[in-house]
PDB file of N, CA and C in Angstrom:
ATOM      1  N   UNK A   1      44.559 -10.799-116.181  1.00 46.00           N
ATOM      2  CA  UNK A   1      45.410 -10.680-117.358  1.00 46.00           C
ATOM      3  C   UNK A   1      46.390 -11.844-117.372  1.00 46.00           C
ATOM      4  N   UNK A   2      46.676 -12.328-118.556  1.00 50.00           N
ATOM      5  CA  UNK A   2      47.596 -13.457-118.711  1.00 50.00           C
ATOM      6  C   UNK A   2      49.027 -13.018-118.420  1.00 50.00           C
ATOM      7  N   UNK A   3      49.865 -13.987-118.115  1.00 53.00           N
ATOM      8  CA  UNK A   3      51.280 -13.694-117.859  1.00 53.00           C
ATOM      9  C   UNK A   3      51.916 -13.128-119.127  1.00 53.00           C
ATOM     10  N   UNK A   4      52.858 -12.222-118.935  1.00 58.00           N
ATOM     11  CA  UNK A   4      53.502 -11.574-120.065  1.00 58.00           C
ATOM     12  C   UNK A   4      54.878 -12.173-120.285  1.00 58.00           C
ATOM     13  N   UNK A   5      55.149 -12.620-121.499  1.00 60.00           N
ATOM     14  CA  UNK A   5      56.443 -13.189-121.839  1.00 60.00           C
ATOM     15  C   UNK A   5      57.423 -12.070-122.163  1.00 60.00           C
ATOM     16  N   UNK A   6      58.710 -12.264-121.857  1.00 61.00           N
ATOM     17  CA  UNK A   6      59.744 -11.277-122.134  1.00 61.00           C
ATOM     18  C   UNK A   6      60.860 -11.928-122.934  1.00 61.00           C
ATOM     19  N   UNK A   7      61.311 -11.253-123.994  1.00 62.00           N
ATOM     20  CA  UNK A   7      62.364 -11.762-124.851  1.00 62.00           C
ATOM     21  C   UNK A   7      63.426 -10.700-125.076  1.00 62.00           C
ATOM     22  N   UNK A   8      64.631 -11.120-125.463  1.00 65.00           N
ATOM     23  CA  UNK A   8      65.716 -10.180-125.728  1.00 65.00           C
ATOM     24  C   UNK A   8      65.633  -9.620-127.137  1.00 65.00           C
ATOM     25  N   UNK A   9      65.118 -10.386-128.101  1.00 69.00           N
ATOM     26  CA  UNK A   9      65.033  -9.945-129.486  1.00 69.00           C
ATOM     27  C   UNK A   9      63.697 -10.373-130.077  1.00 69.00           C
ATOM     28  N   UNK A  10      63.087  -9.489-130.854  1.00 72.00           N
ATOM     29  CA  UNK A  10      61.805  -9.827-131.479  1.00 72.00           C
ATOM     30  C   UNK A  10      61.988 -10.933-132.508  1.00 72.00           C
ATOM     31  N   UNK A  11      63.192 -11.106-133.039  1.00 72.00           N
ATOM     32  CA  UNK A  11      63.456 -12.177-134.002  1.00 72.00           C
ATOM     33  C   UNK A  11      63.364 -13.552-133.358  1.00 72.00           C
ATOM     34  N   UNK A  12      63.393 -13.602-132.024  1.00 71.00           N
ATOM     35  CA  UNK A  12      63.267 -14.869-131.306  1.00 71.00           C
ATOM     36  C   UNK A  12      61.820 -15.371-131.301  1.00 71.00           C
ATOM     37  N   UNK A  13      60.877 -14.507-131.691  1.00 79.00           N
ATOM     38  CA  UNK A  13      59.462 -14.858-131.668  1.00 79.00           C
ATOM     39  C   UNK A  13      59.002 -15.201-133.082  1.00 79.00           C
ATOM     40  N   UNK A  14      58.657 -16.463-133.304  1.00 84.00           N
ATOM     41  CA  UNK A  14      58.181 -16.928-134.606  1.00 84.00           C
ATOM     42  C   UNK A  14      56.753 -17.433-134.405  1.00 84.00           C
ATOM     43  N   UNK A  15      55.753 -16.694-134.911  1.00 88.00           N
ATOM     44  CA  UNK A  15      54.364 -17.125-134.733  1.00 88.00           C
ATOM     45  C   UNK A  15      54.099 -18.483-135.371  1.00 88.00           C
ATOM     46  N   UNK A  16      53.258 -19.274-134.744  1.00 89.00           N
ATOM     47  CA  UNK A  16      52.858 -20.586-135.254  1.00 89.00           C
ATOM     48  C   UNK A  16      51.427 -20.537-135.774  1.00 89.00           C
ATOM     49  N   UNK A  17      51.105 -21.478-136.638  1.00 93.00           N
ATOM     50  CA  UNK A  17      49.761 -21.641-137.201  1.00 93.00           C
ATOM     51  C   UNK A  17      49.211 -20.318-137.729  1.00 93.00           C
ATOM     52  N   UNK A  18      48.057 -19.887-137.219  1.00 92.00           N
ATOM     53  CA  UNK A  18      47.426 -18.668-137.734  1.00 92.00           C
ATOM     54  C   UNK A  18      47.660 -17.466-136.824  1.00 92.00           C
ATOM     55  N   UNK A  19      48.741 -17.498-136.050  1.00 94.00           N
ATOM     56  CA  UNK A  19      49.038 -16.383-135.149  1.00 94.00           C
ATOM     57  C   UNK A  19      49.718 -15.246-135.919  1.00 94.00           C
ATOM     58  N   UNK A  20      49.454 -14.005-135.469  1.00 94.00           N
ATOM     59  CA  UNK A  20      50.015 -12.810-136.087  1.00 94.00           C
ATOM     60  C   UNK A  20      50.642 -11.963-134.987  1.00 94.00           C
ATOM     61  N   UNK A  21      51.913 -11.603-135.160  1.00 93.00           N
ATOM     62  CA  UNK A  21      52.636 -10.764-134.208  1.00 93.00           C
ATOM     63  C   UNK A  21      52.501  -9.316-134.662  1.00 93.00           C
ATOM     64  N   UNK A  22      51.998  -8.446-133.779  1.00 94.00           N
ATOM     65  CA  UNK A  22      51.786  -7.041-134.129  1.00 94.00           C
ATOM     66  C   UNK A  22      52.387  -6.114-133.085  1.00 94.00           C
ATOM     67  N   UNK A  23      52.650  -4.886-133.517  1.00 91.00           N
ATOM     68  CA  UNK A  23      53.049  -3.818-132.584  1.00 91.00           C
ATOM     69  C   UNK A  23      52.011  -2.722-132.744  1.00 91.00           C
ATOM     70  N   UNK A  24      51.298  -2.436-131.647  1.00 87.00           N
ATOM     71  CA  UNK A  24      50.273  -1.391-131.668  1.00 87.00           C
ATOM     72  C   UNK A  24      50.911  -0.022-131.847  1.00 87.00           C
ATOM     73  N   UNK A  25      50.187   0.879-132.507  1.00 78.00           N
ATOM     74  CA  UNK A  25      50.641   2.257-132.609  1.00 78.00           C
ATOM     75  C   UNK A  25      50.538   2.890-131.234  1.00 78.00           C
ATOM     76  N   UNK A  26      51.498   3.723-130.900  1.00 72.00           N
ATOM     77  CA  UNK A  26      51.478   4.402-129.602  1.00 72.00           C
ATOM     78  C   UNK A  26      50.628   5.656-129.705  1.00 72.00           C
ATOM     79  N   UNK A  27      49.815   5.927-128.669  1.00 62.00           N
ATOM     80  CA  UNK A  27      49.015   7.149-128.696  1.00 62.00           C
ATOM     81  C   UNK A  27      49.920   8.380-128.603  1.00 62.00           C
ATOM     82  N   UNK A  28      49.491   9.445-129.244  1.00 59.00           N
ATOM     83  CA  UNK A  28      50.258  10.697-129.211  1.00 59.00           C
ATOM     84  C   UNK A  28      50.266  11.247-127.782  1.00 59.00           C
ATOM     85  N   UNK A  29      51.418  11.713-127.358  1.00 60.00           N
ATOM     86  CA  UNK A  29      51.527  12.308-126.017  1.00 60.00           C
ATOM     87  C   UNK A  29      51.553  13.828-126.091  1.00 60.00           C
ATOM     88  N   UNK A  30      51.558  14.342-127.331  1.00 62.00           N
ATOM     89  CA  UNK A  30      51.593  15.788-127.522  1.00 62.00           C
ATOM     90  C   UNK A  30      50.657  16.143-128.672  1.00 62.00           C
ATOM     91  N   UNK A  31      49.889  17.215-128.495  1.00 59.00           N
ATOM     92  CA  UNK A  31      48.976  17.660-129.551  1.00 59.00           C
ATOM     93  C   UNK A  31      49.753  18.394-130.636  1.00 59.00           C
ATOM     94  N   UNK A  32      49.096  18.665-131.754  1.00 63.00           N
ATOM     95  CA  UNK A  32      49.735  19.377-132.864  1.00 63.00           C
ATOM     96  C   UNK A  32      50.195  20.771-132.449  1.00 63.00           C
ATOM     97  N   UNK A  33      49.510  21.371-131.485  1.00 68.00           N
ATOM     98  CA  UNK A  33      49.892  22.712-131.033  1.00 68.00           C
ATOM     99  C   UNK A  33      50.968  22.681-129.946  1.00 68.00           C
ATOM    100  N   UNK A  34      51.423  21.470-129.557  1.00 64.00           N
ATOM    101  CA  UNK A  34      52.522  21.363-128.604  1.00 64.00           C
ATOM    102  C   UNK A  34      52.133  21.127-127.159  1.00 64.00           C
ATOM    103  N   UNK A  35      50.849  20.932-126.888  1.00 66.00           N
ATOM    104  CA  UNK A  35      50.386  20.688-125.521  1.00 66.00           C
ATOM    105  C   UNK A  35      50.590  19.211-125.194  1.00 66.00           C
ATOM    106  N   UNK A  36      51.252  18.916-124.065  1.00 61.00           N
ATOM    107  CA  UNK A  36      51.465  17.529-123.651  1.00 61.00           C
ATOM    108  C   UNK A  36      50.214  17.000-122.988  1.00 61.00           C
ATOM    109  N   UNK A  37      49.829  15.782-123.367  1.00 56.00           N
ATOM    110  CA  UNK A  37      48.641  15.148-122.812  1.00 56.00           C
ATOM    111  C   UNK A  37      49.007  14.341-121.573  1.00 56.00           C
ATOM    112  N   UNK A  38      48.138  14.332-120.537  1.00 59.00           N
ATOM    113  CA  UNK A  38      48.419  13.514-119.350  1.00 59.00           C
ATOM    114  C   UNK A  38      48.317  12.032-119.689  1.00 59.00           C
ATOM    115  N   UNK A  39      49.006  11.197-118.927  1.00 55.00           N
ATOM    116  CA  UNK A  39      49.004   9.760-119.205  1.00 55.00           C
ATOM    117  C   UNK A  39      47.606   9.165-119.112  1.00 55.00           C
ATOM    118  N   UNK A  40      46.720   9.766-118.309  1.00 55.00           N
ATOM    119  CA  UNK A  40      45.354   9.247-118.206  1.00 55.00           C
ATOM    120  C   UNK A  40      44.603   9.413-119.523  1.00 55.00           C
ATOM    121  N   UNK A  41      44.980  10.411-120.335  1.00 51.00           N
ATOM    122  CA  UNK A  41      44.319  10.638-121.616  1.00 51.00           C
ATOM    123  C   UNK A  41      44.871   9.718-122.701  1.00 51.00           C
ATOM    124  N   UNK A  42      46.040   9.142-122.487  1.00 50.00           N
ATOM    125  CA  UNK A  42      46.672   8.292-123.503  1.00 50.00           C
ATOM    126  C   UNK A  42      46.805   6.849-123.033  1.00 50.00           C
ATOM    127  N   UNK A  43      46.054   6.466-122.006  1.00 53.00           N
ATOM    128  CA  UNK A  43      46.162   5.129-121.411  1.00 53.00           C
ATOM    129  C   UNK A  43      45.608   4.018-122.286  1.00 53.00           C
ATOM    130  N   UNK A  44      44.497   4.272-122.991  1.00 54.00           N
ATOM    131  CA  UNK A  44      43.883   3.188-123.758  1.00 54.00           C
ATOM    132  C   UNK A  44      44.672   2.934-125.041  1.00 54.00           C
ATOM    133  N   UNK A  45      44.881   1.648-125.384  1.00 58.00           N
ATOM    134  CA  UNK A  45      45.662   1.329-126.584  1.00 58.00           C
ATOM    135  C   UNK A  45      44.897   1.692-127.845  1.00 58.00           C
ATOM    136  N   UNK A  46      45.619   2.108-128.860  1.00 64.00           N
ATOM    137  CA  UNK A  46      44.996   2.408-130.147  1.00 64.00           C
ATOM    138  C   UNK A  46      44.654   1.102-130.847  1.00 64.00           C
ATOM    139  N   UNK A  47      43.573   1.110-131.632  1.00 84.00           N
ATOM    140  CA  UNK A  47      43.175  -0.131-132.301  1.00 84.00           C
ATOM    141  C   UNK A  47      44.020  -0.466-133.532  1.00 84.00           C
ATOM    142  N   UNK A  48      44.924   0.438-133.947  1.00 91.00           N
ATOM    143  CA  UNK A  48      45.740   0.178-135.124  1.00 91.00           C
ATOM    144  C   UNK A  48      47.077  -0.423-134.734  1.00 91.00           C
ATOM    145  N   UNK A  49      47.618  -1.263-135.624  1.00 92.00           N
ATOM    146  CA  UNK A  49      48.908  -1.908-135.366  1.00 92.00           C
ATOM    147  C   UNK A  49      49.586  -2.219-136.688  1.00 92.00           C
ATOM    148  N   UNK A  50      50.880  -2.502-136.588  1.00 93.00           N
ATOM    149  CA  UNK A  50      51.665  -2.949-137.735  1.00 93.00           C
ATOM    150  C   UNK A  50      51.979  -4.420-137.541  1.00 93.00           C
ATOM    151  N   UNK A  51      51.796  -5.217-138.593  1.00 95.00           N
ATOM    152  CA  UNK A  51      52.113  -6.645-138.537  1.00 95.00           C
ATOM    153  C   UNK A  51      53.624  -6.802-138.626  1.00 95.00           C
ATOM    154  N   UNK A  52      54.209  -7.523-137.668  1.00 93.00           N
ATOM    155  CA  UNK A  52      55.642  -7.771-137.627  1.00 93.00           C
ATOM    156  C   UNK A  52      55.968  -9.116-138.275  1.00 93.00           C
ATOM    157  N   UNK A  53      55.189 -10.144-137.952  1.00 93.00           N
ATOM    158  CA  UNK A  53      55.419 -11.486-138.496  1.00 93.00           C
ATOM    159  C   UNK A  53      54.111 -12.273-138.442  1.00 93.00           C
ATOM    160  N   UNK A  54      54.013 -13.289-139.298  1.00 94.00           N
ATOM    161  CA  UNK A  54      52.827 -14.146-139.300  1.00 94.00           C
ATOM    162  C   UNK A  54      53.245 -15.607-139.324  1.00 94.00           C
ATOM    163  N   UNK A  55      52.364 -16.438-138.832  1.00 93.00           N
ATOM    164  CA  UNK A  55      52.578 -17.880-138.936  1.00 93.00           C
ATOM    165  C   UNK A  55      52.219 -18.344-140.336  1.00 93.00           C
ATOM    166  N   UNK A  56      52.488 -19.603-140.648  1.00 93.00           N
ATOM    167  CA  UNK A  56      52.222 -20.121-141.993  1.00 93.00           C
ATOM    168  C   UNK A  56      50.740 -20.309-142.300  1.00 93.00           C
ATOM    169  N   UNK A  57      49.907 -20.351-141.275  1.00 92.00           N
ATOM    170  CA  UNK A  57      48.481 -20.597-141.463  1.00 92.00           C
ATOM    171  C   UNK A  57      48.051 -21.826-140.682  1.00 92.00           C
ATOM    172  N   UNK A  58      46.751 -22.042-140.625  1.00 91.00           N
ATOM    173  CA  UNK A  58      46.210 -23.177-139.876  1.00 91.00           C
ATOM    174  C   UNK A  58      45.453 -24.105-140.824  1.00 91.00           C
ATOM    175  N   UNK A  59      45.469 -25.403-140.522  1.00 91.00           N
ATOM    176  CA  UNK A  59      44.733 -26.342-141.374  1.00 91.00           C
ATOM    177  C   UNK A  59      43.223 -26.195-141.175  1.00 91.00           C
ATOM    178  N   UNK A  60      42.472 -26.320-142.269  1.00 90.00           N
ATOM    179  CA  UNK A  60      41.016 -26.296-142.171  1.00 90.00           C
ATOM    180  C   UNK A  60      40.511 -27.714-141.890  1.00 90.00           C
ATOM    181  N   UNK A  61      39.215 -27.930-142.004  1.00 92.00           N
ATOM    182  CA  UNK A  61      38.625 -29.238-141.690  1.00 92.00           C
ATOM    183  C   UNK A  61      39.120 -30.357-142.595  1.00 92.00           C
ATOM    184  N   UNK A  62      39.542 -30.003-143.801  1.00 92.00           N
ATOM    185  CA  UNK A  62      40.014 -31.025-144.740  1.00 92.00           C
ATOM    186  C   UNK A  62      41.516 -31.262-144.624  1.00 92.00           C
ATOM    187  N   UNK A  63      42.194 -30.450-143.783  1.00 90.00           N
ATOM    188  CA  UNK A  63      43.630 -30.601-143.607  1.00 90.00           C
ATOM    189  C   UNK A  63      44.459 -29.671-144.479  1.00 90.00           C
ATOM    190  N   UNK A  64      43.791 -28.916-145.351  1.00 92.00           N
ATOM    191  CA  UNK A  64      44.495 -27.952-146.203  1.00 92.00           C
ATOM    192  C   UNK A  64      44.893 -26.738-145.371  1.00 92.00           C
ATOM    193  N   UNK A  65      46.162 -26.345-145.448  1.00 92.00           N
ATOM    194  CA  UNK A  65      46.628 -25.185-144.685  1.00 92.00           C
ATOM    195  C   UNK A  65      46.150 -23.909-145.367  1.00 92.00           C
ATOM    196  N   UNK A  66      45.411 -23.106-144.616  1.00 93.00           N
ATOM    197  CA  UNK A  66      44.924 -21.816-145.094  1.00 93.00           C
ATOM    198  C   UNK A  66      45.873 -20.743-144.588  1.00 93.00           C
ATOM    199  N   UNK A  67      46.601 -20.061-145.486  1.00 93.00           N
ATOM    200  CA  UNK A  67      47.569 -19.051-145.045  1.00 93.00           C
ATOM    201  C   UNK A  67      46.883 -17.865-144.371  1.00 93.00           C
ATOM    202  N   UNK A  68      47.633 -17.137-143.564  1.00 92.00           N
ATOM    203  CA  UNK A  68      47.083 -15.949-142.915  1.00 92.00           C
ATOM    204  C   UNK A  68      46.765 -14.905-143.976  1.00 92.00           C
ATOM    205  N   UNK A  69      45.798 -14.068-143.706  1.00 91.00           N
ATOM    206  CA  UNK A  69      45.343 -13.066-144.665  1.00 91.00           C
ATOM    207  C   UNK A  69      46.294 -11.868-144.713  1.00 91.00           C
ATOM    208  N   UNK A  70      46.902 -11.537-143.582  1.00 94.00           N
ATOM    209  CA  UNK A  70      47.792 -10.376-143.524  1.00 94.00           C
ATOM    210  C   UNK A  70      49.244 -10.807-143.659  1.00 94.00           C
ATOM    211  N   UNK A  71      50.111  -9.842-143.988  1.00 94.00           N
ATOM    212  CA  UNK A  71      51.537 -10.102-144.138  1.00 94.00           C
ATOM    213  C   UNK A  71      52.324  -9.078-143.332  1.00 94.00           C
ATOM    214  N   UNK A  72      53.592  -9.371-143.079  1.00 93.00           N
ATOM    215  CA  UNK A  72      54.468  -8.448-142.370  1.00 93.00           C
ATOM    216  C   UNK A  72      54.472  -7.104-143.088  1.00 93.00           C
ATOM    217  N   UNK A  73      54.348  -6.041-142.318  1.00 93.00           N
ATOM    218  CA  UNK A  73      54.325  -4.691-142.867  1.00 93.00           C
ATOM    219  C   UNK A  73      52.931  -4.121-143.033  1.00 93.00           C
ATOM    220  N   UNK A  74      51.894  -4.972-143.023  1.00 94.00           N
ATOM    221  CA  UNK A  74      50.515  -4.486-143.169  1.00 94.00           C
ATOM    222  C   UNK A  74      50.089  -3.690-141.945  1.00 94.00           C
ATOM    223  N   UNK A  75      49.241  -2.675-142.177  1.00 95.00           N
ATOM    224  CA  UNK A  75      48.590  -1.960-141.080  1.00 95.00           C
ATOM    225  C   UNK A  75      47.235  -2.605-140.883  1.00 95.00           C
ATOM    226  N   UNK A  76      46.892  -2.907-139.631  1.00 95.00           N
ATOM    227  CA  UNK A  76      45.643  -3.613-139.343  1.00 95.00           C
ATOM    228  C   UNK A  76      44.873  -2.927-138.228  1.00 95.00           C
ATOM    229  N   UNK A  77      43.582  -3.230-138.165  1.00 93.00           N
ATOM    230  CA  UNK A  77      42.690  -2.749-137.122  1.00 93.00           C
ATOM    231  C   UNK A  77      42.427  -3.909-136.170  1.00 93.00           C
ATOM    232  N   UNK A  78      42.678  -3.684-134.880  1.00 93.00           N
ATOM    233  CA  UNK A  78      42.543  -4.737-133.876  1.00 93.00           C
ATOM    234  C   UNK A  78      41.318  -4.512-132.994  1.00 93.00           C
ATOM    235  N   UNK A  79      40.810  -5.571-132.379  1.00 89.00           N
ATOM    236  CA  UNK A  79      39.744  -5.389-131.392  1.00 89.00           C
ATOM    237  C   UNK A  79      40.320  -4.719-130.147  1.00 89.00           C
ATOM    238  N   UNK A  80      39.464  -4.143-129.331  1.00 82.00           N
ATOM    239  CA  UNK A  80      39.905  -3.471-128.108  1.00 82.00           C
ATOM    240  C   UNK A  80      40.303  -4.443-127.016  1.00 82.00           C
ATOM    241  N   UNK A  81      40.156  -5.724-127.227  1.00 83.00           N
ATOM    242  CA  UNK A  81      40.456  -6.756-126.224  1.00 83.00           C
ATOM    243  C   UNK A  81      41.312  -7.828-126.862  1.00 83.00           C
ATOM    244  N   UNK A  82      41.817  -8.704-126.061  1.00 83.00           N
ATOM    245  CA  UNK A  82      42.505  -9.891-126.558  1.00 83.00           C
ATOM    246  C   UNK A  82      43.968  -9.683-126.878  1.00 83.00           C
ATOM    247  N   UNK A  83      44.540 -10.694-127.451  1.00 88.00           N
ATOM    248  CA  UNK A  83      45.959 -10.669-127.771  1.00 88.00           C
ATOM    249  C   UNK A  83      46.802 -11.074-126.577  1.00 88.00           C
ATOM    250  N   UNK A  84      47.919 -11.726-126.836  1.00 89.00           N
ATOM    251  CA  UNK A  84      48.851 -12.112-125.787  1.00 89.00           C
ATOM    252  C   UNK A  84      50.037 -11.156-125.835  1.00 89.00           C
ATOM    253  N   UNK A  85      50.305 -10.446-124.732  1.00 89.00           N
ATOM    254  CA  UNK A  85      51.407  -9.476-124.740  1.00 89.00           C
ATOM    255  C   UNK A  85      52.778 -10.144-124.688  1.00 89.00           C
ATOM    256  N   UNK A  86      53.726  -9.541-125.389  1.00 87.00           N
ATOM    257  CA  UNK A  86      55.114  -9.989-125.399  1.00 87.00           C
ATOM    258  C   UNK A  86      55.974  -8.751-125.221  1.00 87.00           C
ATOM    259  N   UNK A  87      56.890  -8.793-124.276  1.00 84.00           N
ATOM    260  CA  UNK A  87      57.759  -7.651-123.996  1.00 84.00           C
ATOM    261  C   UNK A  87      59.149  -7.912-124.565  1.00 84.00           C
ATOM    262  N   UNK A  88      59.670  -6.956-125.341  1.00 82.00           N
ATOM    263  CA  UNK A  88      61.025  -7.013-125.884  1.00 82.00           C
ATOM    264  C   UNK A  88      61.675  -5.688-125.539  1.00 82.00           C
ATOM    265  N   UNK A  89      62.547  -5.700-124.538  1.00 78.00           N
ATOM    266  CA  UNK A  89      63.121  -4.443-124.051  1.00 78.00           C
ATOM    267  C   UNK A  89      62.013  -3.567-123.518  1.00 78.00           C
ATOM    268  N   UNK A  90      61.902  -2.345-124.036  1.00 79.00           N
ATOM    269  CA  UNK A  90      60.833  -1.430-123.624  1.00 79.00           C
ATOM    270  C   UNK A  90      59.615  -1.515-124.534  1.00 79.00           C
ATOM    271  N   UNK A  91      59.729  -2.272-125.619  1.00 84.00           N
ATOM    272  CA  UNK A  91      58.637  -2.375-126.593  1.00 84.00           C
ATOM    273  C   UNK A  91      57.672  -3.495-126.209  1.00 84.00           C
ATOM    274  N   UNK A  92      56.392  -3.276-126.489  1.00 87.00           N
ATOM    275  CA  UNK A  92      55.379  -4.290-126.234  1.00 87.00           C
ATOM    276  C   UNK A  92      54.746  -4.704-127.553  1.00 87.00           C
ATOM    277  N   UNK A  93      54.671  -6.002-127.775  1.00 90.00           N
ATOM    278  CA  UNK A  93      54.074  -6.593-128.966  1.00 90.00           C
ATOM    279  C   UNK A  93      52.923  -7.486-128.512  1.00 90.00           C
ATOM    280  N   UNK A  94      52.084  -7.897-129.470  1.00 92.00           N
ATOM    281  CA  UNK A  94      50.961  -8.766-129.149  1.00 92.00           C
ATOM    282  C   UNK A  94      50.829  -9.853-130.202  1.00 92.00           C
ATOM    283  N   UNK A  95      50.396 -11.026-129.771  1.00 93.00           N
ATOM    284  CA  UNK A  95      50.064 -12.129-130.671  1.00 93.00           C
ATOM    285  C   UNK A  95      48.546 -12.249-130.736  1.00 93.00           C
ATOM    286  N   UNK A  96      47.997 -12.179-131.944  1.00 94.00           N
ATOM    287  CA  UNK A  96      46.565 -12.359-132.178  1.00 94.00           C
ATOM    288  C   UNK A  96      46.387 -13.506-133.151  1.00 94.00           C
ATOM    289  N   UNK A  97      45.228 -14.113-133.138  1.00 94.00           N
ATOM    290  CA  UNK A  97      44.872 -15.061-134.185  1.00 94.00           C
ATOM    291  C   UNK A  97      44.492 -14.241-135.418  1.00 94.00           C
ATOM    292  N   UNK A  98      44.768 -14.782-136.582  1.00 93.00           N
ATOM    293  CA  UNK A  98      44.437 -14.106-137.834  1.00 93.00           C
ATOM    294  C   UNK A  98      42.951 -13.738-137.874  1.00 93.00           C
ATOM    295  N   UNK A  99      42.102 -14.619-137.381  1.00 91.00           N
ATOM    296  CA  UNK A  99      40.645 -14.387-137.417  1.00 91.00           C
ATOM    297  C   UNK A  99      40.198 -13.282-136.455  1.00 91.00           C
ATOM    298  N   UNK A 100      41.036 -12.895-135.493  1.00 93.00           N
ATOM    299  CA  UNK A 100      40.683 -11.827-134.552  1.00 93.00           C
ATOM    300  C   UNK A 100      40.935 -10.436-135.123  1.00 93.00           C
ATOM    301  N   UNK A 101      41.749 -10.334-136.161  1.00 93.00           N
ATOM    302  CA  UNK A 101      42.052  -9.045-136.765  1.00 93.00           C
ATOM    303  C   UNK A 101      40.811  -8.572-137.508  1.00 93.00           C
ATOM    304  N   UNK A 102      40.409  -7.340-137.231  1.00 93.00           N
ATOM    305  CA  UNK A 102      39.150  -6.829-137.771  1.00 93.00           C
ATOM    306  C   UNK A 102      39.245  -6.367-139.226  1.00 93.00           C
ATOM    307  N   UNK A 103      40.349  -5.725-139.593  1.00 92.00           N
ATOM    308  CA  UNK A 103      40.471  -5.192-140.941  1.00 92.00           C
ATOM    309  C   UNK A 103      41.924  -4.921-141.290  1.00 92.00           C
ATOM    310  N   UNK A 104      42.183  -4.901-142.590  1.00 93.00           N
ATOM    311  CA  UNK A 104      43.474  -4.501-143.111  1.00 93.00           C
ATOM    312  C   UNK A 104      43.310  -3.071-143.606  1.00 93.00           C
ATOM    313  N   UNK A 105      44.191  -2.167-143.211  1.00 90.00           N
ATOM    314  CA  UNK A 105      44.063  -0.749-143.558  1.00 90.00           C
ATOM    315  C   UNK A 105      44.831  -0.485-144.849  1.00 90.00           C
ATOM    316  N   UNK A 106      44.108  -0.060-145.870  1.00 88.00           N
ATOM    317  CA  UNK A 106      44.721   0.270-147.166  1.00 88.00           C
ATOM    318  C   UNK A 106      45.141   1.738-147.144  1.00 88.00           C
ATOM    319  N   UNK A 107      46.284   2.023-147.724  1.00 74.00           N
ATOM    320  CA  UNK A 107      46.739   3.420-147.761  1.00 74.00           C
ATOM    321  C   UNK A 107      46.648   3.987-149.137  1.00 74.00           C
TER     322      UNK A 107
END
């Protein structure tokens, strides 16, 4: 696993190029009926996340900057792998490339 960066404020992190900063949804630790789930049952990260910030986009082969497809506030579907972790206090965020995001979730 890659080294994990730690910051005091999430506002200190400004994604570059086609990078997207996301916060994964936390798995439920309690069922609807009130039963607490063991940590082994909630260990795997959920594939859904909220976009916190995006970079301006990356240049294509002709030099034209192609903006990121997602925007701050969007709900997205992530792959089960990848992303660079960033720690801010007790919260964990991830940086993904725009092209690694699998889908935008419409509500």
